Amino acid sequence: MPASTGGIIGGGPRPCNSGLPGNEPLTKAEAVLNSPHFPLLETTLSGPRPLIAGNWKMNAGDAAGIALARAVIEGAGSETLGCDLLLCPPAVILAEVARLAGGSAAAVGGQDCHAEDAGAHTGDLSAIMLREAGASFVIVGHSERRAGHGETDAMVRAKAEAAHRAGLTAIVCIGETEGERAAGKTLDVLAHQVGGSVPAGAGAADTVIAYEPVWAIGSGRTPSPGEVAEAHAHIRARLAGRVDSAAEVRILYGGSVKPDNAGAILALGDVNGALIGGASLDAAAFLAIARLCR
Ligand code: PGA
């Protein structure tokens, strides 16, 4: 785990109105991009600053979620952590969590977005809406959405592109099923998912990859450290031909990360943080994992 020092690799409003003549008004997406809370991401001499992200899934969308966010934000408040923190609460409390997180070390993200910016899509949320509610990240292509909502690589890529248009960092999730691992197809599956799900032209400033073996999510099982390291190195290599500054793209591990196994995982090369489900619902456990990044 690299120590944190270093310059800025991403963030800052992108020059979204270059090419526009004169005083033409900004579009909504451009106005959002120019807003002040676009995240500044640091890098280190030896790699990107780790990101510890909590995916609350369909839990804690009420007062308990507000209390959880407060506990994480206040718990981290007096410390200098060696990582960035991200909370991905249910959308119904995202704006309130973002207000609580304002000025703190924690960023806020959505758990999914639609591929289009607006329109007749009952029940969906656009990336722009998430951004306006205070998000700076959005998870796309989580295996629960791929499996439960039939999301394909092409759909995931379109969502990541929507996130980028809105000025959000897309956390693109990939990972093999248990059957694919048993059949020796893990690396092929990951290569295929990187090629299909990550927008061409993506880079470290707007894209994070989360490697989440489907069979490890919520199961209490994890790949061996060697298997995690092999997968991450393979993902990095596949990114190299596809995105800008592949060495700086954060590749998170996700799947049954807990305080007692996180240290070994976070110490691996090419592991730049974690996407945490169950353990992110416990502020003490979530912060214990984050402290391992010191
Ligand atoms: P888990 O979930 O930590 O509960 O395994 C991880 C995820 O689905 O992102």
PDB file of C-alpha atoms and ligand atoms in Angstrom:
ATOM      1  CA  MET A   1       0.000   0.000   0.000  1.00  0.00           C
ATOM      2  CA  PRO A   2       1.701   3.196  -1.034  1.00  0.00           C
ATOM      3  CA  ALA A   3       1.812   6.112   1.348  1.00  0.00           C
ATOM      4  CA  SER A   4      -0.036   9.198   0.344  1.00  0.00           C
ATOM      5  CA  THR A   5       1.898  12.206  -0.805  1.00  0.00           C
ATOM      6  CA  GLY A   6       1.593  13.590  -4.132  1.00  0.00           C
ATOM      7  CA  GLY A   7       0.080  15.524  -6.855  1.00  0.00           C
ATOM      8  CA  ILE A   8      -3.249  15.674  -8.442  1.00  0.00           C
ATOM      9  CA  ILE A   9      -4.011  13.213 -11.186  1.00  0.00           C
ATOM     10  CA  GLY A  10      -7.606  13.942 -11.794  1.00  0.00           C
ATOM     11  CA  GLY A  11     -10.445  16.096 -10.805  1.00  0.00           C
ATOM     12  CA  GLY A  12     -11.036  19.729 -11.219  1.00  0.00           C
ATOM     13  CA  PRO A  13     -13.779  20.696 -13.564  1.00  0.00           C
ATOM     14  CA  ARG A  14     -13.001  19.438 -17.022  1.00  0.00           C
ATOM     15  CA  PRO A  15     -12.876  22.141 -19.655  1.00  0.00           C
ATOM     16  CA  CYS A  16     -16.334  21.268 -20.804  1.00  0.00           C
ATOM     17  CA  ASN A  17     -17.194  24.379 -22.767  1.00  0.00           C
ATOM     18  CA  SER A  18     -14.107  24.612 -24.911  1.00  0.00           C
ATOM     19  CA  GLY A  19     -15.177  24.997 -28.497  1.00  0.00           C
ATOM     20  CA  LEU A  20     -18.370  26.803 -27.590  1.00  0.00           C
ATOM     21  CA  PRO A  21     -18.609  30.193 -29.191  1.00  0.00           C
ATOM     22  CA  GLY A  22     -18.844  33.384 -27.179  1.00  0.00           C
ATOM     23  CA  ASN A  23     -21.232  33.617 -24.283  1.00  0.00           C
ATOM     24  CA  GLU A  24     -23.472  30.710 -25.183  1.00  0.00           C
ATOM     25  CA  PRO A  25     -25.153  29.403 -22.026  1.00  0.00           C
ATOM     26  CA  LEU A  26     -23.816  26.219 -20.535  1.00  0.00           C
ATOM     27  CA  THR A  27     -25.892  23.091 -20.862  1.00  0.00           C
ATOM     28  CA  LYS A  28     -27.076  21.526 -17.633  1.00  0.00           C
ATOM     29  CA  ALA A  29     -24.324  18.923 -17.759  1.00  0.00           C
ATOM     30  CA  GLU A  30     -21.717  21.601 -18.353  1.00  0.00           C
ATOM     31  CA  ALA A  31     -23.024  23.662 -15.456  1.00  0.00           C
ATOM     32  CA  VAL A  32     -22.806  20.606 -13.234  1.00  0.00           C
ATOM     33  CA  LEU A  33     -19.248  19.973 -14.403  1.00  0.00           C
ATOM     34  CA  ASN A  34     -18.297  23.510 -13.481  1.00  0.00           C
ATOM     35  CA  SER A  35     -19.649  23.207  -9.963  1.00  0.00           C
ATOM     36  CA  PRO A  36     -17.120  23.366  -7.160  1.00  0.00           C
ATOM     37  CA  HIS A  37     -17.419  19.889  -5.690  1.00  0.00           C
ATOM     38  CA  PHE A  38     -15.760  17.911  -8.471  1.00  0.00           C
ATOM     39  CA  PRO A  39     -13.352  15.677  -6.535  1.00  0.00           C
ATOM     40  CA  LEU A  40      -9.654  16.189  -6.462  1.00  0.00           C
ATOM     41  CA  LEU A  41      -7.847  12.888  -6.523  1.00  0.00           C
ATOM     42  CA  GLU A  42      -4.289  12.528  -5.435  1.00  0.00           C
ATOM     43  CA  THR A  43      -1.711  10.124  -6.615  1.00  0.00           C
ATOM     44  CA  THR A  44       1.487   8.927  -4.997  1.00  0.00           C
ATOM     45  CA  LEU A  45       4.925   8.431  -6.379  1.00  0.00           C
ATOM     46  CA  SER A  46       4.311   4.695  -6.502  1.00  0.00           C
ATOM     47  CA  GLY A  47       0.691   4.579  -7.569  1.00  0.00           C
ATOM     48  CA  PRO A  48      -2.735   6.023  -7.123  1.00  0.00           C
ATOM     49  CA  ARG A  49      -4.062   6.959  -3.713  1.00  0.00           C
ATOM     50  CA  PRO A  50      -6.266   4.109  -2.460  1.00  0.00           C
ATOM     51  CA  LEU A  51     -10.038   4.430  -2.397  1.00  0.00           C
ATOM     52  CA  ILE A  52     -12.109   2.711   0.276  1.00  0.00           C
ATOM     53  CA  ALA A  53     -15.688   2.647  -0.953  1.00  0.00           C
ATOM     54  CA  GLY A  54     -18.795   1.505   0.866  1.00  0.00           C
ATOM     55  CA  ASN A  55     -21.619   0.051  -1.220  1.00  0.00           C
ATOM     56  CA  TRP A  56     -24.612   0.025   1.091  1.00  0.00           C
ATOM     57  CA  LYS A  57     -26.820  -1.631  -1.523  1.00  0.00           C
ATOM     58  CA  MET A  58     -30.539  -1.648  -0.581  1.00  0.00           C
ATOM     59  CA  ASN A  59     -29.827  -1.122   3.116  1.00  0.00           C
ATOM     60  CA  ALA A  60     -29.828   1.780   5.539  1.00  0.00           C
ATOM     61  CA  GLY A  61     -31.948   4.118   3.424  1.00  0.00           C
ATOM     62  CA  ASP A  62     -33.448   5.720   6.504  1.00  0.00           C
ATOM     63  CA  ALA A  63     -32.362   7.336   9.748  1.00  0.00           C
ATOM     64  CA  ALA A  64     -30.003   4.422  10.296  1.00  0.00           C
ATOM     65  CA  GLY A  65     -28.198   5.370   7.093  1.00  0.00           C
ATOM     66  CA  ILE A  66     -27.885   8.984   8.190  1.00  0.00           C
ATOM     67  CA  ALA A  67     -26.467   7.797  11.503  1.00  0.00           C
ATOM     68  CA  LEU A  68     -24.076   5.485   9.681  1.00  0.00           C
ATOM     69  CA  ALA A  69     -22.852   8.287   7.421  1.00  0.00           C
ATOM     70  CA  ARG A  70     -22.420  10.579  10.408  1.00  0.00           C
ATOM     71  CA  ALA A  71     -20.461   7.919  12.279  1.00  0.00           C
ATOM     72  CA  VAL A  72     -18.093   7.374   9.341  1.00  0.00           C
ATOM     73  CA  ILE A  73     -17.625  11.085   8.652  1.00  0.00           C
ATOM     74  CA  GLU A  74     -17.115  12.025  12.299  1.00  0.00           C
ATOM     75  CA  GLY A  75     -14.987   8.932  12.917  1.00  0.00           C
ATOM     76  CA  ALA A  76     -12.668   9.862  10.071  1.00  0.00           C
ATOM     77  CA  GLY A  77     -12.817  13.555  10.839  1.00  0.00           C
ATOM     78  CA  SER A  78      -9.901  13.927  13.161  1.00  0.00           C
ATOM     79  CA  GLU A  79      -7.610  11.518  11.338  1.00  0.00           C
ATOM     80  CA  THR A  80      -5.317  11.740   8.369  1.00  0.00           C
ATOM     81  CA  LEU A  81      -6.180   8.630   6.439  1.00  0.00           C
ATOM     82  CA  GLY A  82      -3.995   7.139   3.752  1.00  0.00           C
ATOM     83  CA  CYS A  83      -6.968   6.724   1.448  1.00  0.00           C
ATOM     84  CA  ASP A  84      -9.983   8.472   0.029  1.00  0.00           C
ATOM     85  CA  LEU A  85     -13.371   7.466   1.445  1.00  0.00           C
ATOM     86  CA  LEU A  86     -16.530   6.994  -0.548  1.00  0.00           C
ATOM     87  CA  LEU A  87     -20.054   6.307   0.687  1.00  0.00           C
ATOM     88  CA  CYS A  88     -22.631   4.913  -1.752  1.00  0.00           C
ATOM     89  CA  PRO A  89     -25.939   5.043   0.117  1.00  0.00           C
ATOM     90  CA  PRO A  90     -29.393   4.326  -1.299  1.00  0.00           C
ATOM     91  CA  ALA A  91     -30.456   7.149  -3.607  1.00  0.00           C
ATOM     92  CA  VAL A  92     -33.257   8.330  -1.307  1.00  0.00           C
ATOM     93  CA  ILE A  93     -30.743   9.611   1.235  1.00  0.00           C
ATOM     94  CA  LEU A  94     -27.880  10.469  -1.101  1.00  0.00           C
ATOM     95  CA  ALA A  95     -28.463  14.215  -0.990  1.00  0.00           C
ATOM     96  CA  GLU A  96     -28.637  14.233   2.782  1.00  0.00           C
ATOM     97  CA  VAL A  97     -25.489  12.115   3.089  1.00  0.00           C
ATOM     98  CA  ALA A  98     -23.760  14.460   0.633  1.00  0.00           C
ATOM     99  CA  ARG A  99     -24.718  17.443   2.793  1.00  0.00           C
ATOM    100  CA  LEU A 100     -23.275  15.708   5.846  1.00  0.00           C
ATOM    101  CA  ALA A 101     -20.118  14.808   3.931  1.00  0.00           C
ATOM    102  CA  GLY A 102     -19.586  18.320   2.577  1.00  0.00           C
ATOM    103  CA  GLY A 103     -16.126  19.530   3.549  1.00  0.00           C
ATOM    104  CA  SER A 104     -15.169  16.138   4.973  1.00  0.00           C
ATOM    105  CA  ALA A 105     -12.797  13.496   3.658  1.00  0.00           C
ATOM    106  CA  ALA A 106     -15.681  11.406   2.382  1.00  0.00           C
ATOM    107  CA  ALA A 107     -17.134  11.586  -1.110  1.00  0.00           C
ATOM    108  CA  VAL A 108     -20.565  10.287  -2.007  1.00  0.00           C
ATOM    109  CA  GLY A 109     -21.607   8.089  -4.911  1.00  0.00           C
ATOM    110  CA  GLY A 110     -24.659   6.522  -6.484  1.00  0.00           C
ATOM    111  CA  GLN A 111     -25.087   2.781  -6.890  1.00  0.00           C
ATOM    112  CA  ASP A 112     -26.287   2.885 -10.494  1.00  0.00           C
ATOM    113  CA  CYS A 113     -27.394   5.346 -13.165  1.00  0.00           C
ATOM    114  CA  HIS A 114     -29.275   5.289 -16.439  1.00  0.00           C
ATOM    115  CA  ALA A 115     -27.354   5.480 -19.697  1.00  0.00           C
ATOM    116  CA  GLU A 116     -29.359   8.471 -20.887  1.00  0.00           C
ATOM    117  CA  ASP A 117     -29.330  11.958 -19.436  1.00  0.00           C
ATOM    118  CA  ALA A 118     -33.115  12.425 -19.143  1.00  0.00           C
ATOM    119  CA  GLY A 119     -36.381  11.097 -20.487  1.00  0.00           C
ATOM    120  CA  ALA A 120     -39.196   8.627 -20.053  1.00  0.00           C
ATOM    121  CA  HIS A 121     -37.481   6.049 -17.864  1.00  0.00           C
ATOM    122  CA  THR A 122     -39.771   5.451 -14.918  1.00  0.00           C
ATOM    123  CA  GLY A 123     -37.923   4.653 -11.754  1.00  0.00           C
ATOM    124  CA  ASP A 124     -34.455   5.395 -13.108  1.00  0.00           C
ATOM    125  CA  LEU A 125     -31.954   8.077 -12.133  1.00  0.00           C
ATOM    126  CA  SER A 126     -29.621   9.891 -14.480  1.00  0.00           C
ATOM    127  CA  ALA A 127     -25.988  10.524 -13.719  1.00  0.00           C
ATOM    128  CA  ILE A 128     -26.724  14.243 -13.882  1.00  0.00           C
ATOM    129  CA  MET A 129     -29.357  13.858 -11.151  1.00  0.00           C
ATOM    130  CA  LEU A 130     -26.858  12.032  -8.964  1.00  0.00           C
ATOM    131  CA  ARG A 131     -24.330  14.754  -9.565  1.00  0.00           C
ATOM    132  CA  GLU A 132     -26.823  17.470  -8.683  1.00  0.00           C
ATOM    133  CA  ALA A 133     -27.698  15.590  -5.489  1.00  0.00           C
ATOM    134  CA  GLY A 134     -24.047  15.762  -4.445  1.00  0.00           C
ATOM    135  CA  ALA A 135     -22.511  12.589  -5.841  1.00  0.00           C
ATOM    136  CA  SER A 136     -19.089  12.589  -7.431  1.00  0.00           C
ATOM    137  CA  PHE A 137     -18.947   8.856  -8.189  1.00  0.00           C
ATOM    138  CA  VAL A 138     -21.364   6.203  -9.423  1.00  0.00           C
ATOM    139  CA  ILE A 139     -21.037   2.422  -9.401  1.00  0.00           C
ATOM    140  CA  VAL A 140     -21.942   0.825 -12.741  1.00  0.00           C
ATOM    141  CA  GLY A 141     -22.137  -2.823 -13.738  1.00  0.00           C
ATOM    142  CA  HIS A 142     -22.239  -4.303 -10.269  1.00  0.00           C
ATOM    143  CA  SER A 143     -22.759  -8.060 -10.628  1.00  0.00           C
ATOM    144  CA  GLU A 144     -26.079  -7.755  -8.813  1.00  0.00           C
ATOM    145  CA  ARG A 145     -27.257  -5.459 -11.606  1.00  0.00           C
ATOM    146  CA  ARG A 146     -25.707  -7.575 -14.324  1.00  0.00           C
ATOM    147  CA  ALA A 147     -27.433 -10.678 -12.913  1.00  0.00           C
ATOM    148  CA  GLY A 148     -30.659  -9.149 -11.594  1.00  0.00           C
ATOM    149  CA  HIS A 149     -31.310  -6.614 -14.359  1.00  0.00           C
ATOM    150  CA  GLY A 150     -29.692  -8.268 -17.352  1.00  0.00           C
ATOM    151  CA  GLU A 151     -27.054  -5.596 -17.788  1.00  0.00           C
ATOM    152  CA  THR A 152     -24.575  -6.388 -20.535  1.00  0.00           C
ATOM    153  CA  ASP A 153     -21.073  -5.012 -21.019  1.00  0.00           C
ATOM    154  CA  ALA A 154     -22.436  -2.631 -23.660  1.00  0.00           C
ATOM    155  CA  MET A 155     -25.076  -1.331 -21.241  1.00  0.00           C
ATOM    156  CA  VAL A 156     -22.488  -0.897 -18.519  1.00  0.00           C
ATOM    157  CA  ARG A 157     -20.219   1.017 -20.877  1.00  0.00           C
ATOM    158  CA  ALA A 158     -23.110   3.302 -21.873  1.00  0.00           C
ATOM    159  CA  LYS A 159     -23.767   4.000 -18.176  1.00  0.00           C
ATOM    160  CA  ALA A 160     -20.094   4.778 -17.605  1.00  0.00           C
ATOM    161  CA  GLU A 161     -20.212   7.173 -20.550  1.00  0.00           C
ATOM    162  CA  ALA A 162     -23.277   8.851 -19.041  1.00  0.00           C
ATOM    163  CA  ALA A 163     -21.391   9.185 -15.768  1.00  0.00           C
ATOM    164  CA  HIS A 164     -18.506  10.834 -17.571  1.00  0.00           C
ATOM    165  CA  ARG A 165     -20.805  13.263 -19.368  1.00  0.00           C
ATOM    166  CA  ALA A 166     -22.165  14.291 -15.972  1.00  0.00           C
ATOM    167  CA  GLY A 167     -18.706  14.749 -14.475  1.00  0.00           C
ATOM    168  CA  LEU A 168     -18.940  11.663 -12.280  1.00  0.00           C
ATOM    169  CA  THR A 169     -16.204   9.108 -11.780  1.00  0.00           C
ATOM    170  CA  ALA A 170     -17.551   5.728 -12.884  1.00  0.00           C
ATOM    171  CA  ILE A 171     -16.691   2.689 -10.778  1.00  0.00           C
ATOM    172  CA  VAL A 172     -16.937  -0.079 -13.362  1.00  0.00           C
ATOM    173  CA  CYS A 173     -17.447  -3.486 -11.749  1.00  0.00           C
ATOM    174  CA  ILE A 174     -16.217  -6.681 -13.345  1.00  0.00           C
ATOM    175  CA  GLY A 175     -15.673 -10.207 -12.063  1.00  0.00           C
ATOM    176  CA  GLU A 176     -16.012 -13.877 -12.868  1.00  0.00           C
ATOM    177  CA  THR A 177     -18.624 -16.328 -11.630  1.00  0.00           C
ATOM    178  CA  GLU A 178     -17.660 -19.395  -9.665  1.00  0.00           C
ATOM    179  CA  GLY A 179     -18.259 -21.579 -12.724  1.00  0.00           C
ATOM    180  CA  GLU A 180     -16.037 -19.401 -14.875  1.00  0.00           C
ATOM    181  CA  ARG A 181     -13.237 -19.630 -12.316  1.00  0.00           C
ATOM    182  CA  ALA A 182     -13.641 -23.387 -12.017  1.00  0.00           C
ATOM    183  CA  ALA A 183     -13.416 -23.647 -15.794  1.00  0.00           C
ATOM    184  CA  GLY A 184     -10.170 -21.665 -15.828  1.00  0.00           C
ATOM    185  CA  LYS A 185     -11.778 -18.757 -17.681  1.00  0.00           C
ATOM    186  CA  THR A 186     -11.253 -15.988 -15.120  1.00  0.00           C
ATOM    187  CA  LEU A 187      -8.645 -14.012 -17.016  1.00  0.00           C
ATOM    188  CA  ASP A 188     -10.517 -14.298 -20.304  1.00  0.00           C
ATOM    189  CA  VAL A 189     -13.738 -13.124 -18.658  1.00  0.00           C
ATOM    190  CA  LEU A 190     -11.972 -10.132 -17.118  1.00  0.00           C
ATOM    191  CA  ALA A 191     -10.322  -9.196 -20.410  1.00  0.00           C
ATOM    192  CA  HIS A 192     -13.664  -9.391 -22.163  1.00  0.00           C
ATOM    193  CA  GLN A 193     -15.385  -7.278 -19.513  1.00  0.00           C
ATOM    194  CA  VAL A 194     -12.657  -4.622 -19.569  1.00  0.00           C
ATOM    195  CA  GLY A 195     -12.913  -4.456 -23.343  1.00  0.00           C
ATOM    196  CA  GLY A 196     -16.697  -4.266 -23.302  1.00  0.00           C
ATOM    197  CA  SER A 197     -17.498  -2.224 -20.204  1.00  0.00           C
ATOM    198  CA  VAL A 198     -14.809   0.460 -20.025  1.00  0.00           C
ATOM    199  CA  PRO A 199     -15.320   3.400 -22.376  1.00  0.00           C
ATOM    200  CA  ALA A 200     -12.507   3.989 -24.825  1.00  0.00           C
ATOM    201  CA  GLY A 201     -10.739   7.151 -23.779  1.00  0.00           C
ATOM    202  CA  ALA A 202     -11.490   6.638 -20.091  1.00  0.00           C
ATOM    203  CA  GLY A 203      -8.708   7.538 -17.702  1.00  0.00           C
ATOM    204  CA  ALA A 204      -7.658   7.662 -14.088  1.00  0.00           C
ATOM    205  CA  ALA A 205      -9.513  10.921 -13.494  1.00  0.00           C
ATOM    206  CA  ASP A 206     -12.923   9.569 -14.393  1.00  0.00           C
ATOM    207  CA  THR A 207     -12.802   5.793 -14.055  1.00  0.00           C
ATOM    208  CA  VAL A 208     -12.173   3.278 -11.288  1.00  0.00           C
ATOM    209  CA  ILE A 209     -12.319  -0.485 -11.846  1.00  0.00           C
ATOM    210  CA  ALA A 210     -13.717  -2.773  -9.159  1.00  0.00           C
ATOM    211  CA  TYR A 211     -12.697  -6.411  -9.474  1.00  0.00           C
ATOM    212  CA  GLU A 212     -15.407  -8.336  -7.668  1.00  0.00           C
ATOM    213  CA  PRO A 213     -15.518 -12.111  -8.129  1.00  0.00           C
ATOM    214  CA  VAL A 214     -19.250 -12.844  -8.158  1.00  0.00           C
ATOM    215  CA  TRP A 215     -18.795 -15.851  -5.899  1.00  0.00           C
ATOM    216  CA  ALA A 216     -16.958 -13.797  -3.279  1.00  0.00           C
ATOM    217  CA  ILE A 217     -19.677 -11.166  -2.859  1.00  0.00           C
ATOM    218  CA  GLY A 218     -21.508 -11.574   0.413  1.00  0.00           C
ATOM    219  CA  SER A 219     -20.253 -15.145   0.766  1.00  0.00           C
ATOM    220  CA  GLY A 220     -17.449 -14.747   3.272  1.00  0.00           C
ATOM    221  CA  ARG A 221     -15.120 -16.333   0.731  1.00  0.00           C
ATOM    222  CA  THR A 222     -12.304 -14.549  -1.078  1.00  0.00           C
ATOM    223  CA  PRO A 223      -9.766 -15.531  -3.704  1.00  0.00           C
ATOM    224  CA  SER A 224      -6.258 -16.216  -2.435  1.00  0.00           C
ATOM    225  CA  PRO A 225      -3.897 -13.234  -2.384  1.00  0.00           C
ATOM    226  CA  GLY A 226      -2.132 -14.731  -5.381  1.00  0.00           C
ATOM    227  CA  GLU A 227      -5.390 -14.967  -7.308  1.00  0.00           C
ATOM    228  CA  VAL A 228      -6.294 -11.363  -6.463  1.00  0.00           C
ATOM    229  CA  ALA A 229      -2.841 -10.155  -7.506  1.00  0.00           C
ATOM    230  CA  GLU A 230      -3.016 -12.113 -10.762  1.00  0.00           C
ATOM    231  CA  ALA A 231      -6.452 -10.715 -11.594  1.00  0.00           C
ATOM    232  CA  HIS A 232      -5.467  -7.115 -10.841  1.00  0.00           C
ATOM    233  CA  ALA A 233      -2.247  -7.315 -12.856  1.00  0.00           C
ATOM    234  CA  HIS A 234      -4.225  -8.769 -15.738  1.00  0.00           C
ATOM    235  CA  ILE A 235      -6.841  -6.007 -15.531  1.00  0.00           C
ATOM    236  CA  ARG A 236      -4.095  -3.362 -15.475  1.00  0.00           C
ATOM    237  CA  ALA A 237      -2.491  -4.910 -18.541  1.00  0.00           C
ATOM    238  CA  ARG A 238      -5.808  -4.987 -20.382  1.00  0.00           C
ATOM    239  CA  LEU A 239      -6.456  -1.356 -19.468  1.00  0.00           C
ATOM    240  CA  ALA A 240      -3.105  -0.340 -20.887  1.00  0.00           C
ATOM    241  CA  GLY A 241      -4.228  -0.606 -24.471  1.00  0.00           C
ATOM    242  CA  ARG A 242      -7.598   0.945 -23.816  1.00  0.00           C
ATOM    243  CA  VAL A 243      -7.418   3.937 -21.475  1.00  0.00           C
ATOM    244  CA  ASP A 244      -5.197   6.892 -20.741  1.00  0.00           C
ATOM    245  CA  SER A 245      -2.694   6.553 -17.887  1.00  0.00           C
ATOM    246  CA  ALA A 246      -3.560   2.927 -17.099  1.00  0.00           C
ATOM    247  CA  ALA A 247      -0.952   2.829 -14.327  1.00  0.00           C
ATOM    248  CA  GLU A 248      -2.888   5.521 -12.470  1.00  0.00           C
ATOM    249  CA  VAL A 249      -6.329   3.940 -12.728  1.00  0.00           C
ATOM    250  CA  ARG A 250      -7.505   2.729  -9.350  1.00  0.00           C
ATOM    251  CA  ILE A 251      -8.371  -0.963  -9.338  1.00  0.00           C
ATOM    252  CA  LEU A 252     -10.376  -1.899  -6.242  1.00  0.00           C
ATOM    253  CA  TYR A 253     -10.919  -5.403  -4.933  1.00  0.00           C
ATOM    254  CA  GLY A 254     -14.441  -6.241  -3.749  1.00  0.00           C
ATOM    255  CA  GLY A 255     -16.022  -9.355  -2.277  1.00  0.00           C
ATOM    256  CA  SER A 256     -16.224 -10.162   1.438  1.00  0.00           C
ATOM    257  CA  VAL A 257     -13.640  -7.562   2.464  1.00  0.00           C
ATOM    258  CA  LYS A 258     -13.565  -7.382   6.267  1.00  0.00           C
ATOM    259  CA  PRO A 259     -11.176  -5.795   8.745  1.00  0.00           C
ATOM    260  CA  ASP A 260      -9.449  -9.127   9.299  1.00  0.00           C
ATOM    261  CA  ASN A 261      -8.689  -9.889   5.646  1.00  0.00           C
ATOM    262  CA  ALA A 262      -8.349  -6.380   4.226  1.00  0.00           C
ATOM    263  CA  GLY A 263      -4.735  -5.847   5.263  1.00  0.00           C
ATOM    264  CA  ALA A 264      -3.452  -8.750   3.164  1.00  0.00           C
ATOM    265  CA  ILE A 265      -5.549  -7.728   0.161  1.00  0.00           C
ATOM    266  CA  LEU A 266      -4.729  -4.016   0.295  1.00  0.00           C
ATOM    267  CA  ALA A 267      -1.007  -4.772   0.497  1.00  0.00           C
ATOM    268  CA  LEU A 268      -1.015  -6.476  -2.908  1.00  0.00           C
ATOM    269  CA  GLY A 269       0.452  -4.809  -5.956  1.00  0.00           C
ATOM    270  CA  ASP A 270      -2.127  -3.289  -8.282  1.00  0.00           C
ATOM    271  CA  VAL A 271      -4.760  -3.258  -5.513  1.00  0.00           C
ATOM    272  CA  ASN A 272      -5.689   0.395  -5.002  1.00  0.00           C
ATOM    273  CA  GLY A 273      -8.467   0.076  -2.477  1.00  0.00           C
ATOM    274  CA  ALA A 274     -11.638  -1.872  -1.848  1.00  0.00           C
ATOM    275  CA  LEU A 275     -15.343  -1.849  -2.643  1.00  0.00           C
ATOM    276  CA  ILE A 276     -17.039  -3.027   0.512  1.00  0.00           C
ATOM    277  CA  GLY A 277     -20.604  -4.200   0.941  1.00  0.00           C
ATOM    278  CA  GLY A 278     -21.537  -5.825   4.241  1.00  0.00           C
ATOM    279  CA  ALA A 279     -18.702  -4.372   6.298  1.00  0.00           C
ATOM    280  CA  SER A 280     -19.506  -0.851   5.094  1.00  0.00           C
ATOM    281  CA  LEU A 281     -22.757  -0.991   7.072  1.00  0.00           C
ATOM    282  CA  ASP A 282     -20.709  -0.938  10.274  1.00  0.00           C
ATOM    283  CA  ALA A 283     -18.876   2.372  10.669  1.00  0.00           C
ATOM    284  CA  ALA A 284     -16.221   0.894  12.955  1.00  0.00           C
ATOM    285  CA  ALA A 285     -15.473  -1.955  10.536  1.00  0.00           C
ATOM    286  CA  PHE A 286     -15.423   0.375   7.532  1.00  0.00           C
ATOM    287  CA  LEU A 287     -13.045   2.782   9.245  1.00  0.00           C
ATOM    288  CA  ALA A 288     -10.880  -0.090  10.491  1.00  0.00           C
ATOM    289  CA  ILE A 289     -10.382  -1.119   6.859  1.00  0.00           C
ATOM    290  CA  ALA A 290      -9.643   2.463   5.837  1.00  0.00           C
ATOM    291  CA  ARG A 291      -7.028   2.778   8.574  1.00  0.00           C
ATOM    292  CA  LEU A 292      -5.127  -0.109   7.039  1.00  0.00           C
ATOM    293  CA  CYS A 293      -4.250   2.250   4.213  1.00  0.00           C
ATOM    294  CA  ARG A 294      -2.057   4.404   6.406  1.00  0.00           C
TER     295      ARG A 294
HETATM  296  P1  PGA B   1     -19.568  -7.670   0.222  1.00  0.00           P
HETATM  297  O1  PGA B   1     -20.097  -6.889  -1.068  1.00  0.00           O
HETATM  298  O2  PGA B   1     -18.437  -6.875   0.801  1.00  0.00           O
HETATM  299  O3  PGA B   1     -20.764  -7.748   1.143  1.00  0.00           O
HETATM  300  O4  PGA B   1     -19.108  -9.012  -0.246  1.00  0.00           O
HETATM  301  C1  PGA B   1     -19.209  -6.267  -1.963  1.00  0.00           C
HETATM  302  C2  PGA B   1     -19.955  -5.673  -3.108  1.00  0.00           C
HETATM  303  O5  PGA B   1     -20.939  -6.286  -3.565  1.00  0.00           O
HETATM  304  O6  PGA B   1     -19.604  -4.602  -3.596  1.00  0.00           O
END
